[in-house]
Coordinates of C-alpha atoms in Angstrom, one line a residue:
Chain A
X1 CA -7.5 14.9 1.4
X2 CA -6.9 11.3 0.3
X3 CA -3.4 10.0 -0.4
X4 CA -2.6 9.4 -4.0
X5 CA -3.8 6.4 -6.0
X6 CA -0.4 4.6 -6.2
X7 CA 0.0 4.6 -2.4
X8 CA -3.6 3.2 -1.9
X9 CA -2.9 0.5 -4.5
X10 CA 0.4 -0.3 -2.9
X11 CA -1.3 -0.8 0.5
X12 CA -3.5 -3.4 -1.1
X13 CA -0.4 -5.1 -2.6
X14 CA 1.4 -5.0 0.8
X15 CA -1.7 -6.6 2.4
X16 CA -1.5 -9.5 -0.1
X17 CA 2.3 -9.8 0.0
X18 CA 2.5 -10.0 3.8
X19 CA -0.2 -12.6 3.9
X20 CA 1.6 -14.7 1.3
X21 CA 5.0 -14.2 2.9
X22 CA 3.6 -15.6 6.2
X23 CA 1.5 -18.4 4.7
X24 CA 3.3 -19.2 1.4
X25 CA 0.5 -21.4 0.2
X26 CA 0.0 -19.8 -3.2
X27 CA 3.7 -19.6 -4.1
X28 CA 4.2 -23.2 -2.9
X29 CA 1.2 -24.4 -4.9
X30 CA 2.2 -22.7 -8.2
X31 CA 5.8 -23.7 -7.9
X32 CA 4.9 -27.3 -7.2
X33 CA 2.6 -27.3 -10.2
X34 CA 5.3 -25.8 -12.4
X35 CA 7.9 -28.3 -11.1
X36 CA 5.7 -31.3 -11.7
X37 CA 4.7 -30.1 -15.2
X38 CA 8.4 -29.4 -16.0
X39 CA 9.5 -32.9 -15.1
X40 CA 6.7 -34.6 -17.0
X41 CA 7.4 -32.4 -20.1
X42 CA 11.1 -33.1 -19.9
X43 CA 10.7 -36.8 -19.8
X44 CA 8.1 -37.0 -22.6
X45 CA 10.0 -34.7 -25.0
X46 CA 13.5 -36.0 -24.2
X47 CA 13.5 -38.6 -27.0
X48 CA 11.7 -36.5 -29.6
X49 CA 14.1 -35.6 -32.5
X50 CA 13.1 -32.5 -34.4
X51 CA 14.8 -30.0 -36.8
X52 CA 16.0 -26.8 -34.9
X53 CA 13.2 -24.6 -36.3
X54 CA 10.4 -27.0 -35.3
X55 CA 12.1 -27.6 -31.9
X56 CA 11.9 -23.8 -31.2
X57 CA 8.2 -23.7 -32.1
X58 CA 7.4 -26.8 -30.0
X59 CA 9.4 -25.5 -27.0
X60 CA 7.7 -22.1 -27.2
X61 CA 4.2 -23.7 -27.2
X62 CA 5.1 -26.1 -24.3
X63 CA 6.8 -23.3 -22.3
X64 CA 3.6 -21.2 -22.5
X65 CA 1.4 -24.2 -21.6
X66 CA 3.6 -24.6 -18.5
X67 CA 3.6 -20.9 -17.6
X68 CA -0.1 -20.4 -18.2
X69 CA -1.4 -23.4 -16.3
X70 CA 1.1 -22.8 -13.4
X71 CA -0.1 -19.2 -13.2
X72 CA -3.7 -20.3 -13.5
X73 CA -3.3 -22.4 -10.4
X74 CA -2.6 -19.3 -8.3
X75 CA -3.7 -16.1 -10.0
X76 CA -7.5 -16.6 -9.8
X77 CA -7.2 -16.9 -6.0
X78 CA -6.6 -13.2 -5.4
X79 CA -10.2 -12.0 -5.1
X80 CA -11.7 -15.5 -4.5
X81 CA -9.7 -15.9 -1.3
X82 CA -11.0 -12.5 0.0
X83 CA -14.6 -13.5 -0.6
X84 CA -14.2 -17.0 0.9
X85 CA -12.5 -15.8 4.0
X86 CA -14.9 -12.8 4.6
X87 CA -12.1 -10.3 4.4
X88 CA -13.4 -8.7 1.2
X89 CA -16.0 -6.8 3.2
X90 CA -13.4 -4.8 5.1
X91 CA -11.6 -4.1 1.8
X92 CA -14.8 -3.1 0.0
X93 CA -15.7 -0.8 2.9
X94 CA -12.5 1.1 2.8
X95 CA -10.8 0.9 -0.7
X96 CA -11.9 1.9 -4.2
X97 CA -12.2 -0.9 -6.7
X98 CA -9.5 0.5 -9.0
X99 CA -6.9 0.6 -6.2
X100 CA -7.8 -3.0 -5.2
X101 CA -7.5 -4.2 -8.8
X102 CA -4.1 -2.5 -9.3
X103 CA -2.8 -3.7 -5.9
X104 CA -3.8 -7.3 -6.5
X105 CA -2.5 -7.2 -10.1
X106 CA 0.9 -6.1 -8.8
X107 CA 1.0 -9.1 -6.5
X108 CA -0.1 -11.5 -9.3
X109 CA 2.4 -10.0 -11.8
X110 CA 5.2 -10.5 -9.3
X111 CA 3.9 -14.1 -8.7
X112 CA 4.0 -14.7 -12.5
X113 CA 7.5 -13.3 -12.8
X114 CA 8.6 -15.5 -9.9
X115 CA 7.2 -18.6 -11.7
X116 CA 8.9 -17.5 -14.9
X117 CA 12.2 -16.8 -13.1
X118 CA 12.2 -20.4 -11.9
X119 CA 10.5 -22.3 -14.7
X120 CA 12.1 -20.7 -17.8
X121 CA 15.8 -21.4 -16.9
X122 CA 14.9 -24.9 -15.7
X123 CA 12.9 -25.5 -18.9
X124 CA 15.9 -24.4 -21.0
X125 CA 18.3 -26.5 -19.0
X126 CA 16.2 -29.7 -19.1
X127 CA 15.4 -29.3 -22.8
X128 CA 19.0 -28.3 -23.6
X129 CA 17.5 -25.3 -25.3
X130 CA 19.3 -22.0 -25.6
X131 CA 17.2 -19.1 -26.8
X132 CA 19.0 -17.1 -29.5
X133 CA 18.1 -13.8 -27.9
X134 CA 17.4 -14.1 -24.2
X135 CA 16.6 -10.3 -24.0
X136 CA 13.9 -10.6 -26.6
X137 CA 12.5 -13.6 -24.8
X138 CA 12.5 -11.6 -21.5
X139 CA 10.6 -8.7 -23.2
X140 CA 8.0 -11.2 -24.6
X141 CA 7.6 -12.8 -21.1
X142 CA 7.2 -9.4 -19.4
X143 CA 4.6 -8.1 -21.9
X144 CA 2.7 -11.4 -21.9
X145 CA 2.9 -11.9 -18.2
X146 CA 1.5 -8.4 -17.7
X147 CA -1.5 -9.3 -19.8
X148 CA -2.1 -12.7 -18.3
X149 CA -1.8 -11.3 -14.7
X150 CA -4.0 -8.3 -15.3
X151 CA -6.8 -10.2 -17.1
X152 CA -6.7 -13.0 -14.6
X153 CA -6.9 -10.6 -11.7
X154 CA -9.9 -8.8 -13.2
X155 CA -11.6 -12.1 -14.0
X156 CA -11.0 -13.2 -10.4
X157 CA -12.8 -10.1 -9.2
X158 CA -15.8 -10.9 -11.5
X159 CA -16.1 -14.6 -10.6
X160 CA -15.3 -14.3 -6.9
X161 CA -18.9 -13.7 -5.9
X162 CA -20.3 -16.3 -8.3
X163 CA -21.0 -20.0 -7.7
X164 CA -18.7 -22.5 -9.5
X165 CA -15.8 -20.0 -9.5
X166 CA -13.1 -22.3 -10.8
X167 CA -15.0 -23.5 -13.9
X168 CA -16.3 -20.0 -14.5
X169 CA -12.8 -18.6 -14.4
X170 CA -11.5 -21.1 -17.0
X171 CA -14.4 -20.6 -19.3
X172 CA -14.1 -16.8 -19.3
X173 CA -10.2 -16.7 -19.2
X174 CA -9.7 -18.9 -22.2
X175 CA -11.4 -16.7 -24.9
X176 CA -10.1 -13.5 -23.3
X177 CA -6.5 -14.7 -23.0
X178 CA -6.3 -16.5 -26.4
X179 CA -5.6 -13.3 -28.3
X180 CA -2.6 -12.7 -26.0
X181 CA -1.3 -16.3 -25.7
X182 CA -1.2 -17.0 -29.5
X183 CA 1.1 -14.1 -30.3
X184 CA 3.1 -14.7 -27.2
X185 CA 3.9 -18.3 -28.4
X186 CA 4.8 -16.9 -31.8
X187 CA 7.0 -14.2 -30.3
X188 CA 8.7 -16.7 -28.0
X189 CA 9.5 -19.0 -30.9
X190 CA 11.0 -16.0 -32.9
X191 CA 13.0 -14.9 -29.9
X192 CA 14.4 -18.4 -29.4
X193 CA 15.3 -18.9 -33.1
X194 CA 16.6 -15.4 -34.2
X195 CA 19.2 -13.3 -32.3
X196 CA 17.9 -10.1 -33.9
X197 CA 15.5 -7.9 -31.9
X198 CA 13.6 -7.3 -35.1
X199 CA 12.4 -11.0 -34.9
X200 CA 9.8 -10.2 -32.3
X201 CA 8.6 -7.2 -34.3
X202 CA 5.6 -6.5 -34.8
X203 CA 4.3 -9.1 -32.3
X204 CA 5.6 -7.2 -29.3
X205 CA 3.4 -4.3 -30.4
X206 CA 0.4 -6.6 -30.4
X207 CA 1.2 -7.7 -26.9
X208 CA 1.7 -4.1 -25.7
X209 CA -1.6 -3.1 -27.3
X210 CA -3.4 -5.9 -25.6
X211 CA -1.9 -4.9 -22.3
X212 CA -2.9 -1.3 -22.7
X213 CA -6.5 -2.2 -23.8
X214 CA -6.9 -4.7 -21.0
X215 CA -5.7 -2.3 -18.4
X216 CA -7.9 0.6 -19.5
X217 CA -10.9 -1.7 -19.9
X218 CA -10.3 -3.3 -16.5
X219 CA -9.9 0.0 -14.7
X220 CA -13.1 1.4 -16.3
X221 CA -15.2 -1.6 -15.5
X222 CA -13.8 -2.4 -12.1
X223 CA -16.0 0.1 -10.3
X224 CA -19.1 -1.8 -11.4
X225 CA -17.6 -5.2 -10.6
X226 CA -16.5 -4.0 -7.1
X227 CA -19.7 -2.3 -6.1
X228 CA -21.8 -5.2 -7.3
Chain B
X1 CA -24.3 16.4 9.2
X2 CA -27.5 14.5 8.4
X3 CA -28.0 10.9 7.6
X4 CA -31.0 10.3 5.3
X5 CA -32.5 7.1 3.9
X6 CA -35.6 7.3 1.8
X7 CA -38.0 4.6 0.7
X8 CA -35.6 1.7 0.9
X9 CA -36.7 -1.7 -0.3
X10 CA -34.7 -4.9 -0.9
X11 CA -35.6 -8.2 -2.5
X12 CA -33.5 -11.2 -3.5
X13 CA -35.2 -12.9 -6.4
X14 CA -38.6 -13.0 -4.5
X15 CA -40.8 -10.7 -2.5
X16 CA -39.1 -7.8 -0.7
X17 CA -37.6 -8.6 2.7
X18 CA -38.5 -5.0 3.6
X19 CA -39.9 -2.0 1.9
X20 CA -40.5 1.7 2.4
X21 CA -37.8 2.1 5.1
X22 CA -37.0 5.7 5.7
X23 CA -34.8 7.4 8.3
X24 CA -33.5 10.8 9.0
X25 CA -31.1 11.6 11.8
X26 CA -28.6 14.3 12.7
X27 CA -27.4 12.8 15.9
X28 CA -28.4 10.2 18.5
X29 CA -28.9 6.5 18.7
X30 CA -31.2 4.8 16.2
X31 CA -32.3 1.2 16.8
X32 CA -32.9 -1.2 14.0
X33 CA -35.1 -4.1 15.3
X34 CA -36.9 -7.1 13.9
X35 CA -37.1 -10.8 14.1
X36 CA -34.4 -13.1 12.7
X37 CA -34.4 -12.8 8.9
X38 CA -36.3 -9.5 8.8
X39 CA -33.3 -7.8 7.0
X40 CA -31.6 -5.9 9.8
X41 CA -28.1 -6.8 8.6
X42 CA -29.1 -6.3 5.0
X43 CA -30.4 -2.8 5.8
X44 CA -27.2 -1.9 7.6
X45 CA -25.2 -3.1 4.6
X46 CA -27.3 -0.9 2.4
X47 CA -26.7 2.1 4.7
X48 CA -23.0 1.3 4.6
X49 CA -22.9 1.3 0.8
X50 CA -22.0 -2.4 0.7
X51 CA -25.2 -3.5 -1.0
X52 CA -27.5 -1.7 -3.5
X53 CA -31.1 -1.3 -2.5
X54 CA -33.8 -2.6 -4.9
X55 CA -35.5 0.8 -4.4
X56 CA -34.7 4.0 -2.5
X57 CA -31.6 6.0 -1.6
X58 CA -29.1 6.7 1.2
X59 CA -27.5 10.1 1.5
X60 CA -25.4 12.0 3.9
X61 CA -25.6 15.8 4.0
X62 CA -22.9 18.0 5.3
X63 CA -23.2 21.8 5.4
X64 CA -26.2 21.6 3.0
X65 CA -24.2 19.6 0.5
X66 CA -24.9 16.0 -0.4
X67 CA -21.7 13.9 -0.1
X68 CA -20.5 12.2 -3.2
X69 CA -20.3 8.4 -3.2
X70 CA -16.6 8.2 -2.2
X71 CA -17.0 10.7 0.6
X72 CA -20.1 8.9 1.8
X73 CA -18.2 5.7 2.2
X74 CA -15.6 7.4 4.5
X75 CA -18.3 9.1 6.5
X76 CA -19.9 5.8 7.6
X77 CA -18.2 3.2 9.9
X78 CA -19.6 -0.3 9.9
X79 CA -19.1 -3.3 12.1
X80 CA -20.8 -6.7 11.7
X81 CA -20.3 -10.3 12.7
X82 CA -19.7 -11.0 8.9
X83 CA -16.6 -8.8 8.9
X84 CA -13.3 -10.7 9.0
X85 CA -9.7 -9.7 8.9
X86 CA -6.6 -11.4 7.5
X87 CA -5.6 -14.2 10.0
X88 CA -1.9 -14.0 9.1
X89 CA -1.6 -10.3 10.1
X90 CA -1.9 -8.6 13.5
X91 CA -4.9 -6.4 14.3
X92 CA -2.7 -3.3 14.1
X93 CA -1.3 -4.4 10.6
X94 CA -4.9 -5.1 9.4
X95 CA -6.2 -1.7 10.4
X96 CA -3.0 0.1 9.3
X97 CA -3.1 -1.4 5.8
X98 CA -6.9 -0.8 5.5
X99 CA -6.5 2.8 6.4
X100 CA -3.7 3.2 3.8
X101 CA -5.9 1.5 1.2
X102 CA -8.6 3.9 2.0
X103 CA -6.2 6.8 1.3
X104 CA -6.3 8.0 4.9
X105 CA -3.3 6.4 6.6
X106 CA -3.3 6.3 10.3
X107 CA -0.1 6.5 12.4
X108 CA 0.8 3.4 14.5
X109 CA 0.1 5.5 17.6
X110 CA -3.5 6.4 16.4
X111 CA -4.2 2.7 15.7
X112 CA -2.7 1.6 19.0
X113 CA -5.0 4.2 20.7
X114 CA -8.0 2.9 18.9
X115 CA -7.3 -0.7 19.7
X116 CA -6.5 0.3 23.3
X117 CA -10.0 1.8 23.7
X118 CA -11.3 -1.8 23.2
X119 CA -8.7 -3.4 25.5
X120 CA -6.5 -4.8 22.7
X121 CA -3.3 -2.7 23.1
X122 CA -0.8 -5.5 23.6
X123 CA -2.5 -8.3 21.7
X124 CA -2.9 -6.0 18.7
X125 CA 0.8 -6.0 18.0
X126 CA 2.0 -9.3 19.4
X127 CA -0.6 -11.8 18.1
X128 CA -2.0 -12.5 14.7
X129 CA -5.8 -12.2 14.3
X130 CA -6.0 -15.9 13.5
X131 CA -5.0 -16.5 17.2
X132 CA -7.7 -14.2 18.6
X133 CA -10.8 -15.4 20.4
X134 CA -14.2 -14.6 19.0
X135 CA -14.6 -11.8 21.6
X136 CA -11.2 -10.3 20.6
X137 CA -12.2 -10.4 16.9
X138 CA -15.4 -8.6 17.8
X139 CA -13.4 -5.8 19.4
X140 CA -11.3 -5.5 16.2
X141 CA -14.5 -5.2 14.2
X142 CA -15.7 -2.3 16.4
X143 CA -12.3 -0.6 16.2
X144 CA -12.4 -1.0 12.4
X145 CA -15.7 0.9 12.3
X146 CA -14.0 3.9 14.0
X147 CA -10.9 3.7 11.9
X148 CA -11.7 6.6 9.6
X149 CA -13.4 8.7 12.3
X150 CA -16.8 8.6 10.7
X151 CA -19.7 10.7 11.9
X152 CA -22.1 7.8 11.2
X153 CA -21.6 4.5 12.9
X154 CA -23.4 1.3 11.9
X155 CA -23.1 -1.5 14.5
X156 CA -24.7 -4.8 13.8
X157 CA -25.0 -6.9 17.0
X158 CA -22.0 -5.1 18.5
X159 CA -22.0 -6.8 21.8
X160 CA -22.1 -10.4 20.6
X161 CA -19.2 -12.5 22.0
X162 CA -18.0 -9.6 24.2
X163 CA -17.3 -10.0 27.9
X164 CA -18.6 -7.4 30.3
X165 CA -15.4 -5.3 30.0
X166 CA -15.8 -5.2 26.3
X167 CA -19.5 -4.3 26.5
X168 CA -18.7 -1.5 28.8
X169 CA -16.0 -0.1 26.6
X170 CA -18.2 -0.4 23.5
X171 CA -21.2 1.3 25.3
X172 CA -19.0 4.1 26.6
X173 CA -17.7 4.8 23.0
X174 CA -21.2 4.6 21.6
X175 CA -22.6 7.1 24.2
X176 CA -19.8 9.5 23.3
X177 CA -20.4 9.2 19.6
X178 CA -24.2 9.6 19.7
X179 CA -23.7 13.1 21.1
X180 CA -21.9 14.3 18.1
X181 CA -23.1 11.9 15.3
X182 CA -25.4 9.2 14.4
X183 CA -25.1 5.6 15.8
X184 CA -27.4 3.0 14.2
X185 CA -27.5 -0.2 16.1
X186 CA -29.1 -3.4 14.9
X187 CA -29.9 -5.9 17.7
X188 CA -32.3 -8.5 19.0
X189 CA -31.7 -7.5 22.6
X190 CA -34.1 -4.8 23.7
X191 CA -31.8 -3.9 26.7
X192 CA -29.2 -2.5 24.2
X193 CA -31.6 0.1 22.9
X194 CA -33.7 1.1 25.8
X195 CA -32.7 4.7 25.5
X196 CA -32.7 4.9 21.7
X197 CA -33.7 8.2 20.2
X198 CA -35.4 6.6 17.2
X199 CA -36.3 3.1 16.0
X200 CA -36.7 1.4 12.7
X201 CA -38.7 -1.7 13.1
X202 CA -38.6 -4.4 10.4
X203 CA -41.4 -6.9 10.5

C-alpha cells in the first residue's frame, strides 16, 4: 500500500527545498537578478512624469517584466538540474511523474512568492507607488504566480532532456505564458488604480481558469513526459 | 515471481544495438555480457523501466498475475554508475526522501541498516554525498537498489570502485538475494559471473 499522493509530492518538494537551503544558489541568483533589474528600472523611470492612470499601467507592466524575468532565471532549473547532475535517474526510478511535477511546482511557487515578497514592496517604495487595493494586488500575484510557476515547471520537465535547453524553454514559455501574463498586467493595473475588489473582476476568473487548465493539462501529460 | 523479457530490441536513430533479446527467470543470477558499447547498460535500463525498447516487452509475474506498470517499477531495484544522488544531502537523507517519494517510506532505522550492510553506517548520517569517495558513492548506489526490497535486482558493473571489503559485502548480499529472487548483473569481468545460472550475451 503506497502512501497518499500529497505525501509523495511533499517528499519531492522537501528534496528540492533541502538542497536549496544548503546551497542557496537558485535563490541568490533570482534575488540578485531582481535587485539589479529593480535598480535599473528605478533610475530609468525616476524622471518620467505621467498622469496617475498611465503611471499605474506602466508600473504594472514593468513590475511583471521584473517578476517574470527574475522567475525565469530560476524556475526552469528544477528539472534541468536533475538531468545535468544525474540525480533524475534515482527520482525517475522511484517516483511517479505527477508527484514529481507537483513537488517541484510547490518549490517553484514558493520561490516565486519569495521573489514577489521582496521585489514588489521594494518596487513600490522606489517608484513611490501605492497600490489602491493591496489585497487585490496580492490575489492577482498569487493567481498569476501559480500559473507562471506551474507552466514553467512543466516546461522544464519537457526541455530538460533536450539540447539547447535555455533557448527551447524561452521559445516554448513565451507563447504558453502570454495568455496569462497579459491579463495579469491588466489586473495589476486595475488593482493599483481602483480600491474596489470589483476592479479585478472578471480578470481574476481568467487567471483562475488558466491555472486550472494548466494544472489539469500538465498532470495528464506529465506521465508521457516523465517516462520518455 | 517471474521476470520475463521477450524479443527486446533497441536502436538510437540507426541500426539496432541489440535485437531479439529474451530472458525468463524465477530466481538465480543472470549475467549480461558483451563488449563495450554492446548495450548492456541500455538493456538493464529497459529492464528497469527507465527506457522504452524499440521492440519487445518486459513483464513481472506474481502469483499468475502480470504486475501493472507502477507495481513493476517497485519490484525492480537498479544500480548503475550513471546513478547520482544529491550532493548537498547525506546518503540517509537521499534514500529516505526517495523512499517517501516512492510512496513506501522507510524508517531511519531501516535505512541505517541498509547502509550499514554496505559499511556506510556512520558516514551516511555525518557526511554529505558530495564529500564521498567514488567507492562510497558506489555503495550508496547498491543500497539504493535494495531500498524498496525488490525481488528483482539489476546491477550494472556493481563492483566498480569498490574496495575488497565492499566487494565482499556486495557479493554476500547478491548471493542471499539470488536464492529468493532474480539478480541480473552486467559486467565485463568474467570472474564476477563464473557461477551464473543463465547468461545473456550481447554481441
